[in-house]
Coordinates of C-alpha atoms in Angstrom, one line a residue:
Chain A
X1 CA 6.6 -3.6 36.5
X2 CA 4.4 -5.3 33.9
X3 CA 5.2 -8.8 32.7
X4 CA 3.0 -8.2 29.6
X5 CA 5.0 -8.1 26.4
X6 CA 5.3 -4.6 24.9
X7 CA 2.2 -3.9 22.8
X8 CA 2.9 -4.7 19.2
X9 CA 3.9 -1.7 17.1
X10 CA 3.2 0.5 20.1
X11 CA 5.4 3.3 19.0
X12 CA 4.2 3.3 15.4
X13 CA 0.5 3.2 16.2
X14 CA 0.9 5.6 19.0
X15 CA 2.6 8.0 16.6
X16 CA -0.5 8.0 14.4
X17 CA -2.9 8.4 17.3
X18 CA -1.0 11.3 18.9
X19 CA -0.4 13.2 15.7
X20 CA -4.1 13.0 14.8
X21 CA -5.3 14.1 18.2
X22 CA -2.7 17.0 18.3
X23 CA -3.6 18.0 14.8
X24 CA -7.2 18.3 15.8
X25 CA -6.1 20.7 18.5
X26 CA -3.4 22.7 16.8
X27 CA -4.5 22.4 13.2
X28 CA -3.0 21.0 10.0
X29 CA -0.8 24.0 9.6
X30 CA 1.3 22.9 12.6
X31 CA 1.6 19.3 11.4
X32 CA 5.4 19.4 11.2
X33 CA 5.8 20.8 14.6
X34 CA 3.4 18.2 16.0
X35 CA 5.3 15.3 14.4
X36 CA 8.6 16.6 15.8
X37 CA 7.0 16.9 19.3
X38 CA 5.6 13.4 19.2
X39 CA 9.1 12.1 18.1
X40 CA 10.6 14.0 21.1
X41 CA 8.1 12.3 23.4
X42 CA 9.2 8.9 22.2
X43 CA 12.8 9.6 22.6
X44 CA 12.2 10.7 26.2
X45 CA 10.1 7.7 26.9
X46 CA 12.7 5.4 25.5
X47 CA 15.4 7.0 27.7
X48 CA 13.2 7.0 30.8
X49 CA 12.0 3.4 30.3
X50 CA 15.5 2.0 30.2
X51 CA 15.6 2.6 33.9
X52 CA 12.0 2.1 34.9
X53 CA 9.5 0.4 32.7
X54 CA 6.0 1.7 33.0
X55 CA 3.0 -0.5 33.9
X56 CA 1.1 0.7 30.9
X57 CA 3.3 2.0 28.1
X58 CA 0.4 3.1 26.0
X59 CA -1.2 5.2 28.7
X60 CA 2.3 6.6 29.6
X61 CA 2.9 7.8 26.1
X62 CA -0.6 9.3 25.8
X63 CA -0.1 11.2 29.1
X64 CA 3.3 12.4 27.9
X65 CA 1.7 13.6 24.7
X66 CA -0.9 15.5 26.6
X67 CA 1.8 17.2 28.7
X68 CA 3.7 17.9 25.6
X69 CA 0.6 19.4 24.2
X70 CA 0.2 21.8 27.1
X71 CA 3.8 22.9 26.6
X72 CA 3.2 23.5 22.9
X73 CA 0.0 25.3 23.7
X74 CA 1.9 27.7 25.9
X75 CA 4.4 28.2 23.2
X76 CA 2.0 28.8 20.4
X77 CA -1.0 30.5 22.0
X78 CA 0.4 33.9 21.5
X79 CA 0.4 33.5 17.7
X80 CA -2.4 31.1 17.3
X81 CA -6.0 32.1 17.8
X82 CA -7.2 28.6 16.9
X83 CA -5.8 27.0 20.0
X84 CA -6.9 29.8 22.2
X85 CA -10.5 29.3 21.1
X86 CA -10.3 25.6 21.7
X87 CA -8.9 26.2 25.1
X88 CA -11.2 28.8 26.4
X89 CA -14.5 28.9 24.4
X90 CA -17.3 27.5 26.5
X91 CA -18.6 25.2 23.8
X92 CA -15.2 23.7 23.1
X93 CA -14.4 20.1 24.0
X94 CA -12.6 19.7 27.2
X95 CA -9.1 18.8 26.2
X96 CA -9.1 15.6 28.1
X97 CA -12.1 14.4 26.2
X98 CA -10.2 14.6 22.9
X99 CA -8.0 11.8 24.3
X100 CA -10.8 9.3 24.8
X101 CA -10.6 6.3 22.5
X102 CA -13.5 7.2 20.3
X103 CA -12.2 10.7 19.9
X104 CA -8.8 9.5 18.9
X105 CA -10.3 7.2 16.3
X106 CA -12.4 10.2 15.1
X107 CA -9.2 12.2 14.7
X108 CA -7.5 9.4 12.8
X109 CA -10.5 9.2 10.5
X110 CA -10.2 12.9 9.7
X111 CA -6.5 12.4 9.0
X112 CA -7.3 9.6 6.5
X113 CA -9.7 11.9 4.7
X114 CA -7.1 14.7 4.6
X115 CA -4.5 12.3 3.2
X116 CA -6.9 11.5 0.4
X117 CA -7.8 15.0 -0.6
X118 CA -7.8 15.4 -4.4
X119 CA -5.2 18.3 -4.2
X120 CA -2.6 15.6 -3.4
X121 CA -1.3 13.4 -6.1
X122 CA -1.9 9.6 -5.6
X123 CA 1.7 9.0 -4.7
X124 CA 1.7 11.9 -2.2
X125 CA -1.5 10.6 -0.6
X126 CA 0.1 7.2 0.1
X127 CA 3.3 8.7 1.6
X128 CA 1.2 11.1 3.7
X129 CA -1.1 8.4 4.9
X130 CA 1.8 6.1 5.9
X131 CA 3.5 8.9 7.7
X132 CA 0.7 10.7 9.5
X133 CA -1.7 7.9 10.2
X134 CA 0.4 4.7 10.2
X135 CA 3.4 6.2 11.8
X136 CA 6.1 5.0 9.4
X137 CA 9.2 7.2 9.3
X138 CA 10.8 8.3 6.1
X139 CA 13.2 5.4 6.0
X140 CA 10.5 2.8 6.6
X141 CA 8.3 4.3 3.8
X142 CA 11.3 4.3 1.5
X143 CA 11.9 0.6 2.2
X144 CA 8.2 -0.2 2.0
X145 CA 7.6 1.5 -1.3
X146 CA 11.1 0.7 -2.8
X147 CA 11.9 4.4 -3.2
X148 CA 14.9 6.5 -2.4
X149 CA 14.5 8.3 0.9
X150 CA 15.0 11.6 -0.8
X151 CA 11.9 11.0 -3.0
X152 CA 9.8 10.1 0.0
X153 CA 10.9 13.2 1.8
X154 CA 10.0 15.4 -1.1
X155 CA 6.6 13.8 -1.5
X156 CA 5.9 14.4 2.1
X157 CA 7.0 18.0 1.9
X158 CA 4.9 18.7 -1.1
X159 CA 1.9 17.0 0.5
X160 CA 2.2 19.0 3.7
X161 CA 2.6 22.2 1.8
X162 CA -0.5 21.6 -0.3
X163 CA -2.5 20.8 2.9
X164 CA -1.5 24.1 4.4
X165 CA -1.6 26.3 1.2
X166 CA -5.0 25.1 0.2
X167 CA -6.4 25.4 3.6
X168 CA -7.6 21.8 3.6
X169 CA -9.9 21.2 6.6
X170 CA -9.1 18.6 9.2
X171 CA -12.5 17.0 8.8
X172 CA -14.4 14.2 7.1
X173 CA -16.1 15.9 4.1
X174 CA -19.8 16.0 4.0
X175 CA -22.5 16.1 1.3
X176 CA -21.5 15.6 -2.3
X177 CA -17.8 15.6 -1.4
X178 CA -18.0 12.6 0.8
X179 CA -18.5 9.8 -1.7
X180 CA -15.7 10.5 -4.1
X181 CA -13.3 11.1 -1.2
X182 CA -14.4 8.0 0.5
X183 CA -13.8 6.0 -2.7
X184 CA -10.3 7.5 -2.8
X185 CA -9.7 6.5 0.8
X186 CA -10.6 2.9 -0.1
X187 CA -8.3 3.1 -3.1
X188 CA -5.4 4.3 -1.0
X189 CA -5.9 1.5 1.5
X190 CA -6.0 -1.0 -1.4
X191 CA -2.8 0.5 -2.9
X192 CA -1.0 0.4 0.5
X193 CA -2.0 -3.2 0.8
X194 CA -0.8 -4.0 -2.7
X195 CA 2.6 -2.4 -2.0
X196 CA 2.9 -4.9 0.8
X197 CA 1.5 -7.9 -0.9
X198 CA 2.4 -7.8 -4.5
X199 CA 6.1 -7.1 -4.6
X200 CA 8.5 -9.0 -2.5
X201 CA 11.9 -8.1 -1.4
X202 CA 14.3 -8.4 1.5
X203 CA 12.6 -6.1 4.0
X204 CA 9.8 -8.6 4.4
X205 CA 8.8 -7.3 7.8
X206 CA 8.0 -3.8 6.6
X207 CA 6.1 -5.3 3.7
X208 CA 3.9 -7.3 6.1
X209 CA 3.4 -4.1 8.2
X210 CA 2.0 -2.3 5.1
X211 CA -0.6 -5.1 4.8
X212 CA -1.3 -4.9 8.5
X213 CA -1.8 -1.1 8.3
X214 CA -4.2 -1.4 5.4
X215 CA -6.2 -3.9 7.4
X216 CA -6.2 -1.7 10.4
X217 CA -7.3 1.4 8.5
X218 CA -10.1 -0.7 6.9
X219 CA -11.2 -1.8 10.4
X220 CA -11.1 1.8 11.6
X221 CA -13.6 2.8 8.9
X222 CA -15.8 -0.3 9.5
X223 CA -16.2 0.8 13.1
X224 CA -18.3 3.8 11.9
X225 CA -21.9 3.3 11.1
X226 CA -21.9 5.9 8.4
X227 CA -18.9 4.4 6.6
X228 CA -20.1 0.8 6.5
X229 CA -20.9 0.2 2.8
X230 CA -21.0 -2.9 0.7
X231 CA -17.9 -1.8 -1.1
X232 CA -15.9 -1.3 2.2
X233 CA -16.9 -4.8 3.3
X234 CA -15.8 -6.2 0.0
X235 CA -12.5 -4.5 0.3
X236 CA -12.0 -5.8 3.8
X237 CA -12.9 -9.3 2.7
X238 CA -10.3 -9.0 -0.1
X239 CA -7.6 -7.9 2.3
X240 CA -8.4 -10.7 4.7
X241 CA -8.3 -13.4 2.1
X242 CA -5.0 -12.2 0.7
X243 CA -3.5 -11.6 4.1
X244 CA -4.3 -15.2 5.2
X245 CA -1.8 -16.4 2.6
X246 CA 0.9 -13.9 3.4
X247 CA 3.2 -16.1 5.5
X248 CA 3.2 -18.9 3.0
X249 CA 4.3 -16.7 0.0
X250 CA 7.9 -16.6 1.0
X251 CA 10.0 -19.6 2.1
X252 CA 12.3 -19.5 5.1
X253 CA 15.2 -19.0 2.7
X254 CA 13.4 -15.9 1.4
X255 CA 12.3 -17.4 -1.9
X256 CA 9.0 -16.8 -3.5
X257 CA 6.5 -19.6 -3.4
X258 CA 3.7 -19.5 -6.0
X259 CA 0.1 -20.3 -5.3
X260 CA 0.5 -23.8 -6.6
X261 CA 3.2 -24.7 -4.2
X262 CA 2.1 -22.8 -1.0
X263 CA 1.4 -24.9 2.0
X264 CA -2.4 -24.5 2.2
X265 CA -2.6 -25.9 5.7
X266 CA -0.6 -22.9 6.9
X267 CA -3.1 -20.3 5.6
X268 CA -4.4 -18.3 8.5
X269 CA -7.9 -19.4 9.3
X270 CA -9.0 -16.6 11.6
X271 CA -8.5 -14.1 8.8
X272 CA -10.3 -16.3 6.3
X273 CA -13.2 -16.5 8.7
X274 CA -13.2 -12.7 9.0
X275 CA -13.1 -12.4 5.3
X276 CA -16.0 -14.7 4.8
X277 CA -18.1 -12.8 7.3
X278 CA -17.2 -9.5 5.5
X279 CA -18.0 -11.0 2.2
X280 CA -21.5 -12.1 3.4
X281 CA -22.1 -8.5 4.5
X282 CA -20.8 -7.2 1.2
X283 CA -23.4 -9.3 -0.7
X284 CA -26.3 -8.0 1.4
X285 CA -27.0 -5.1 -1.0
X286 CA -27.0 -5.0 -4.8
X287 CA -24.2 -2.5 -4.9
X288 CA -21.1 -4.0 -6.6
X289 CA -17.5 -2.9 -7.1
X290 CA -14.3 -4.2 -8.4
X291 CA -13.5 -5.2 -4.8
X292 CA -16.4 -7.6 -4.8
X293 CA -15.1 -9.5 -7.8
X294 CA -11.5 -9.4 -6.6
X295 CA -12.6 -10.7 -3.2
X296 CA -14.7 -13.4 -4.9
X297 CA -11.6 -14.5 -6.9
X298 CA -9.4 -14.5 -3.8
X299 CA -12.1 -16.4 -1.9
X300 CA -12.3 -19.0 -4.7
X301 CA -8.6 -19.7 -4.4
X302 CA -9.0 -20.0 -0.6
X303 CA -11.8 -22.5 -1.0
X304 CA -9.8 -24.9 -3.1
X305 CA -8.2 -27.5 -0.8
X306 CA -5.4 -28.2 -3.4
X307 CA -4.2 -26.3 -6.5
X308 CA -5.7 -29.0 -8.7
X309 CA -9.1 -28.6 -7.1
X310 CA -9.2 -24.9 -8.0
X311 CA -12.5 -24.0 -9.8
X312 CA -11.0 -22.3 -12.8
X313 CA -14.4 -21.9 -14.5
X314 CA -15.8 -19.9 -11.7
X315 CA -12.6 -17.8 -11.5
X316 CA -12.7 -17.2 -15.2
X317 CA -16.3 -16.0 -14.8
X318 CA -15.3 -13.6 -12.1
X319 CA -12.5 -12.2 -14.2
X320 CA -14.8 -11.7 -17.1
X321 CA -17.2 -9.8 -14.8
X322 CA -14.3 -7.7 -13.5
X323 CA -13.2 -6.8 -17.0
X324 CA -16.7 -5.8 -18.0
X325 CA -16.8 -3.7 -14.8
X326 CA -13.4 -2.1 -15.2
X327 CA -11.3 -2.7 -18.3
X328 CA -7.8 -3.2 -17.0
X329 CA -4.8 -5.0 -18.5
X330 CA -3.8 -6.6 -15.3
X331 CA -7.3 -8.3 -15.1
X332 CA -6.9 -9.4 -18.7
X333 CA -3.5 -10.9 -17.9
X334 CA -4.9 -12.8 -15.0
X335 CA -7.8 -14.1 -17.1
X336 CA -5.2 -15.3 -19.7
X337 CA -3.4 -17.2 -16.9
X338 CA -6.8 -18.8 -15.9
X339 CA -7.4 -19.8 -19.5
X340 CA -4.0 -21.5 -19.6
X341 CA -4.9 -23.5 -16.4
X342 CA -8.2 -24.5 -18.2
X343 CA -6.3 -25.5 -21.4
X344 CA -8.0 -22.8 -23.4
X345 CA -4.7 -21.8 -25.1
X346 CA -6.3 -20.0 -28.0
X347 CA -8.3 -17.7 -25.7
X348 CA -5.2 -17.1 -23.5
X349 CA -3.2 -16.1 -26.6
X350 CA -5.9 -13.8 -27.9
X351 CA -6.0 -12.0 -24.5
X352 CA -2.2 -11.7 -24.2
X353 CA -1.9 -10.2 -27.7
X354 CA -4.3 -7.5 -26.6
X355 CA -2.0 -6.2 -23.9
X356 CA 0.7 -3.7 -24.9
X357 CA 3.6 -4.4 -22.6
X358 CA 4.1 -0.7 -21.8
X359 CA 0.6 -0.5 -20.3
X360 CA 1.9 -2.6 -17.4
X361 CA 4.8 -0.3 -16.6
X362 CA 7.0 -2.1 -14.0
X363 CA 4.8 -5.1 -14.0
X364 CA 5.7 -6.0 -17.6
X365 CA 7.6 -9.0 -16.5
X366 CA 4.3 -10.6 -15.4
X367 CA 3.2 -10.4 -19.1
X368 CA 6.4 -12.1 -20.3
X369 CA 6.1 -14.7 -17.5
X370 CA 2.5 -15.5 -18.5
X371 CA 3.6 -15.9 -22.2
X372 CA 6.2 -18.3 -20.8
X373 CA 3.5 -20.3 -19.0
X374 CA 1.5 -20.5 -22.2
X375 CA 4.4 -21.7 -24.4
X376 CA 5.3 -24.2 -21.7
X377 CA 1.7 -25.5 -21.4
X378 CA 1.7 -26.0 -25.2
X379 CA 5.0 -27.9 -25.0
X380 CA 7.2 -25.3 -26.7
X381 CA 10.1 -25.2 -24.3
X382 CA 12.2 -23.0 -26.6
X383 CA 9.7 -20.2 -26.8
X384 CA 8.9 -20.6 -23.1
X385 CA 12.6 -20.0 -22.3
X386 CA 12.8 -17.0 -24.6
X387 CA 9.8 -15.4 -22.8
X388 CA 11.3 -16.2 -19.4
X389 CA 14.5 -14.5 -20.4
X390 CA 12.4 -11.4 -21.4
X391 CA 10.7 -11.6 -18.0
X392 CA 14.1 -11.8 -16.2
X393 CA 15.3 -8.8 -18.2
X394 CA 12.2 -6.7 -17.1
X395 CA 11.8 -7.8 -13.4
X396 CA 12.9 -5.2 -10.8
X397 CA 13.2 -7.1 -7.6
X398 CA 15.6 -9.9 -6.7
X399 CA 13.2 -12.4 -5.1
X400 CA 11.1 -12.5 -8.2
X401 CA 14.1 -12.6 -10.4
X402 CA 15.4 -15.7 -8.6
X403 CA 11.9 -17.3 -8.9
X404 CA 12.0 -16.7 -12.7
X405 CA 15.6 -18.0 -13.0
X406 CA 14.5 -21.1 -11.1
X407 CA 11.8 -21.7 -13.7
X408 CA 14.3 -21.2 -16.5
X409 CA 16.6 -23.9 -14.9
X410 CA 13.7 -26.3 -14.0
Chain B
X1 CA 26.4 -7.9 49.5
X2 CA 28.0 -4.8 48.0
X3 CA 26.4 -2.1 45.9
X4 CA 27.6 -1.2 42.5
X5 CA 26.8 1.6 40.0
X6 CA 26.4 0.6 36.4
X7 CA 26.8 3.8 34.3
X8 CA 25.5 3.8 30.8
X9 CA 27.6 5.7 28.3
X10 CA 26.7 6.4 24.7
X11 CA 25.1 8.4 22.0
X12 CA 21.6 9.7 23.0
X13 CA 18.7 8.0 21.3
X14 CA 17.6 11.3 19.8
X15 CA 20.8 11.6 17.7
X16 CA 20.5 8.1 16.4
X17 CA 17.2 8.8 14.7
X18 CA 15.6 5.5 15.5
X19 CA 12.5 4.5 13.6
X20 CA 9.3 3.6 15.5
X21 CA 10.0 -0.1 15.0
X22 CA 13.6 0.2 16.1
X23 CA 12.4 2.0 19.2
X24 CA 10.0 -0.8 19.8
X25 CA 12.8 -3.4 19.5
X26 CA 15.1 -1.4 21.7
X27 CA 12.4 -1.1 24.4
X28 CA 11.7 -4.8 24.3
X29 CA 15.4 -5.5 25.0
X30 CA 15.5 -3.2 27.9
X31 CA 12.4 -4.6 29.4
X32 CA 13.8 -8.1 29.0
X33 CA 17.0 -7.2 30.7
X34 CA 15.3 -5.6 33.5
X35 CA 12.9 -8.6 33.9
X36 CA 15.8 -11.0 33.9
X37 CA 17.5 -9.2 36.7
X38 CA 14.3 -9.2 38.6
X39 CA 13.8 -12.9 38.1
X40 CA 17.3 -13.5 39.3
X41 CA 16.6 -11.5 42.5
X42 CA 19.0 -8.7 41.5
X43 CA 17.7 -5.5 43.0
X44 CA 18.2 -2.6 40.8
X45 CA 17.2 1.0 40.8
X46 CA 18.3 4.1 38.9
X47 CA 17.5 7.2 36.9
X48 CA 17.7 8.3 33.3
X49 CA 19.4 11.6 32.5
X50 CA 18.6 14.4 30.1
X51 CA 21.3 15.3 27.6
X52 CA 21.7 18.9 28.5
X53 CA 24.5 19.7 31.0
X54 CA 25.3 22.6 33.2
X55 CA 28.9 22.7 34.4
X56 CA 30.2 25.1 37.0
X57 CA 33.9 25.3 37.3
X58 CA 36.9 27.2 38.5
X59 CA 37.4 29.7 41.3
X60 CA 35.2 32.1 39.4
X61 CA 32.4 29.6 39.3
X62 CA 32.0 29.9 35.5
X63 CA 28.7 28.4 34.4
X64 CA 28.7 26.6 31.0
X65 CA 26.2 24.7 28.9
X66 CA 27.1 21.2 27.7
X67 CA 27.4 18.5 26.6
X68 CA 31.1 18.9 27.1
X69 CA 32.1 15.6 25.7
X70 CA 31.5 13.9 22.4
X71 CA 27.9 12.7 22.2
X72 CA 29.0 9.1 22.1
X73 CA 30.5 9.6 25.6
X74 CA 27.4 11.1 27.2
X75 CA 26.2 9.5 30.4
X76 CA 22.6 8.6 29.7
X77 CA 21.6 7.0 33.0
X78 CA 22.6 4.6 35.7
X79 CA 21.5 1.5 37.7
X80 CA 22.5 0.7 41.2
X81 CA 22.6 -3.1 41.8
X82 CA 23.4 -5.3 44.7
X83 CA 25.9 -8.2 44.1
X84 CA 28.6 -10.3 45.8
X85 CA 31.4 -9.1 43.6
X86 CA 32.3 -6.9 40.7
X87 CA 32.6 -10.1 38.6
X88 CA 28.9 -10.8 39.2
X89 CA 28.1 -7.3 38.0
X90 CA 30.2 -7.8 34.9
X91 CA 28.2 -10.9 34.3
X92 CA 24.9 -8.9 34.7
X93 CA 26.2 -6.2 32.4
X94 CA 26.5 -8.7 29.5
X95 CA 22.8 -8.2 29.1
X96 CA 23.0 -4.4 28.5
X97 CA 21.0 -3.9 25.3
X98 CA 22.8 -1.1 23.6
X99 CA 26.3 -2.4 22.8
X100 CA 25.3 -2.7 19.2
X101 CA 24.7 1.1 19.2
X102 CA 28.3 1.7 20.3
X103 CA 27.3 2.3 23.9
X104 CA 29.1 1.0 26.9
X105 CA 28.7 0.2 30.6
X106 CA 31.0 1.4 33.3
X107 CA 30.9 -0.4 36.6
X108 CA 32.0 1.3 39.9
X109 CA 31.6 -0.1 43.4
X110 CA 29.9 2.2 45.8
X111 CA 32.2 3.1 48.6
X112 CA 31.1 2.3 52.2
X113 CA 33.0 3.9 55.0
X114 CA 33.7 1.8 58.1
X115 CA 34.0 4.0 61.1

């Protein structure tokens, strides 16, 4: 028996791999059957391994999936010409070859592009990607996205139905279709990351896993020559910079710690280094994206050894660029915060007044919180408290509510 | 040294609907238990059992398909261990990972016939 610790997230990652490979063989129309089959394989493995642990759990599972595939093939071949061709046609891949590492990665890449097909709504794309590529089950997705399980289930069903009804190909699109879809893939990765990073709640481990999955998907794309673009490197840099701070955002008691009070010595340097390398690559061409500016801002925070040493002028500059590039109220809100740090209260107020609260949807509390910062910085404690109360009224999760309540008391 | 059978009784994993991460955690506990026994020099071997049951009974040899008990009472597998006494095995069985799932361990000494 092996003394090695069980590979981290073995089952989850293996789920994504197996589902992708089997989908390549059996087609997207059999996705549900494939997911059930992989689930069965896991349950069997788990039962078997209680008695005798395998030397190489990953290889064991892959072998079990192959065997399972042959079973499925026997069951479905009568009705499914697709598999028959794959099995018998002389030009077809030998089935074993589809289980080689690079072919598995290829299958996973196809799955990401399927998930981001424009026929699927953005929220369906995220649920589909988390299920079929990242291997989260319905319960985990529900916890990760703060949604009822029933909602997740419906989204997945709708997504699967669209994939089948519209005959979406299990392939990376080519020609003119590639770029818009690739952009959407990056957006979905970004959104998955944000779900993990921005909102905080009790199920911290799942949240961290969302961030980890976003990083992993990004790396999967970066492995491919034809996918490596300036924008992708910038996105990767951004995710690395943010991830490096992940462990310092929440205290051991589960309380939120803001940037000012995070223990900067605990930021994770290997990720910062990776981020810096990616950022250098991102700057090699003239192509720019919002990710470039967001990464530059995240990088600027990382660079400051203390909160007081933060180069707010540089950050204000990046936010101004970002707003010019893509007018969005969240950027405007952040710029207002930067102006408060710089003491430019008039500018901050002007920006905040431009933001209609309803534009921020469930992030409205951030606007009220920033108003509170502004009033406090100007020495108006009464108005600051009134804004804080508005923020507490609007906030949706407990950790952030406690953080705001702490501010109200302190 | 005597031989004992530890019989694992409980709901099959399939019915518990474990998430991938829960499976991961479960697996880690089983490996740890198994490693612990190994490091203590407790030899163990065993098998896992499928849930489906065939039962043949009665003078007419009627064949039935089970499970015939509630799923929380299904035998999922067994270990055979060597130990000095049943108390030692009770001690070993403290490490069984699935108590929190409502499963249990039954310990039986394997009978040896002296001629």
